[in-house]
Amino acid sequence: MAPRKTPQVTRNPDLVRGIGKYSRSQMYHKRGLWAIKAKNGGVFPKHAPKAKAAVSAEKPPKFYPADDVKKPLPNKRKPKPTKLRDSVTLGTVLIILAGRFKGKRVVFLKQLTSGLLLVTGPFKINGVPLRRVNQSYVIATSTKVDISGVNVEKFDDKYFGKKAEKKTKKGEGNFFEAEKEGENALPQEKKDDQKSVDAQLIKSIECVPELKAYLGARFSLKDGMKPHELVF
Amino acid sequence: MPFKRYVEIGRVALVNYGKDYGKLVVIVDVIDQNRALVDAPDMVRGQMNFKRLSLTDIKIEINRVPNKKALIEAMEKADVKNKWEKSSWGRRLTVQKRRASLNDFDRFKLMLAKIKKAGIVRQELAKLKKETA
């Protein structure tokens, strides 16, 4: 049914819980049942009962399990999308803390539907390509890069997923050769995507003095630096 | 060595522990051997243990327990704020605060600046060494 346009108001307010203000006869009058009857010639209108759908005969099951097994409770939980930390906004410089690029300072582009952060070096500056990174393995600095000219609409989790492998016929002789061929060179399309995203970014990075060198350098803890006291 | 900074009415002190850490306060009365009545323009007058106070060189002219208005006037007259900010202790504190609030990018820029300065100094030194050699 379509949602109500006006909120539902009771015609019979409660005096005390369980006791309404109006009696049965008063409510009969208020609901206008007398008017409905009058319209219908003194009788309350009856609608023909809806035709019941024919119930298909259920066959008795072929197999009854020996013991009654408890059915697990239905789980209708839908995980919420990962909450982006307040410090992580578009164009924030992030410090990656783990993995191949640990310590690299990198520009945040957008949050993907899986919750992972889409990030780029830019590649020319520090060798980090368009990549996904988990929010937990990242420190957000307060430095921001102007990201307005960059179009990241086309990137989503599928773009970064593993390509479905073609099934090769199993044969011992072919096995080693097939593995060598399987080493994928990066498709030209991905290289072009990287270049187009980085072109705009690098322009806005070069506007800020020393930002390029900053992004090219790795972060490390030095003597006397206390992470809990550092302002990022 | 004789003492130079005394606990007296009008002595300006720096709070070094507790909720008011880092504030400059004026000793307005002495309660007993351990505690002083302390006041500042932006806080409610209250007692503080001497162990929480670090005495400074600054002293202002006030009567015992002045009202807030008189205290503020006396502080303006003695120019406590400027004297503090010009003193080496006060300057050191502002520098420490500035350093602690540096951003990661700021720290990077600072490192580059230090390296550049050291390079220039070394060049000049080399020039001078060459002249005297």
mmCIF file of C-alpha atoms in Angstrom, chain A residues 95 105 142-143 209-210 213-214 217 219 225 231-232, chain B residues 100-109 111-113:
data_model
loop_
_atom_site.group_PDB
_atom_site.id
_atom_site.type_symbol
_atom_site.label_atom_id
_atom_site.label_comp_id
_atom_site.label_asym_id
_atom_site.label_seq_id
_atom_site.Cartn_x
_atom_site.Cartn_y
_atom_site.Cartn_z
ATOM 1 C CA ILE A 95 51.229 7.610 5.207
ATOM 2 C CA ARG A 105 53.329 9.363 1.515
ATOM 3 C CA SER A 142 46.619 17.140 7.878
ATOM 4 C CA THR A 143 48.207 18.059 4.544
ATOM 5 C CA PRO A 209 56.487 24.441 -2.677
ATOM 6 C CA GLU A 210 58.375 21.348 -1.512
ATOM 7 C CA ALA A 213 59.844 16.284 -2.497
ATOM 8 C CA TYR A 214 57.669 15.554 0.538
ATOM 9 C CA ALA A 217 60.312 10.895 0.638
ATOM 10 C CA PHE A 219 58.292 8.587 6.525
ATOM 11 C CA MET A 225 59.991 11.120 17.975
ATOM 12 C CA VAL A 231 50.910 15.883 15.333
ATOM 13 C CA PHE A 232 50.359 14.520 11.843
ATOM 14 C CA ALA B 100 55.076 20.193 19.241
ATOM 15 C CA SER B 101 52.353 21.488 16.952
ATOM 16 C CA LEU B 102 54.325 20.931 13.768
ATOM 17 C CA ASN B 103 52.594 18.954 11.067
ATOM 18 C CA ASP B 104 54.367 16.064 9.274
ATOM 19 C CA PHE B 105 54.805 18.303 6.218
ATOM 20 C CA ASP B 106 56.165 21.095 8.440
ATOM 21 C CA ARG B 107 58.703 18.743 9.934
ATOM 22 C CA PHE B 108 59.820 17.783 6.442
ATOM 23 C CA LYS B 109 60.193 21.435 5.415
ATOM 24 C CA MET B 111 64.494 19.260 7.821
ATOM 25 C CA LEU B 112 65.155 20.685 4.353
ATOM 26 C CA ALA B 113 65.736 24.128 5.838
#
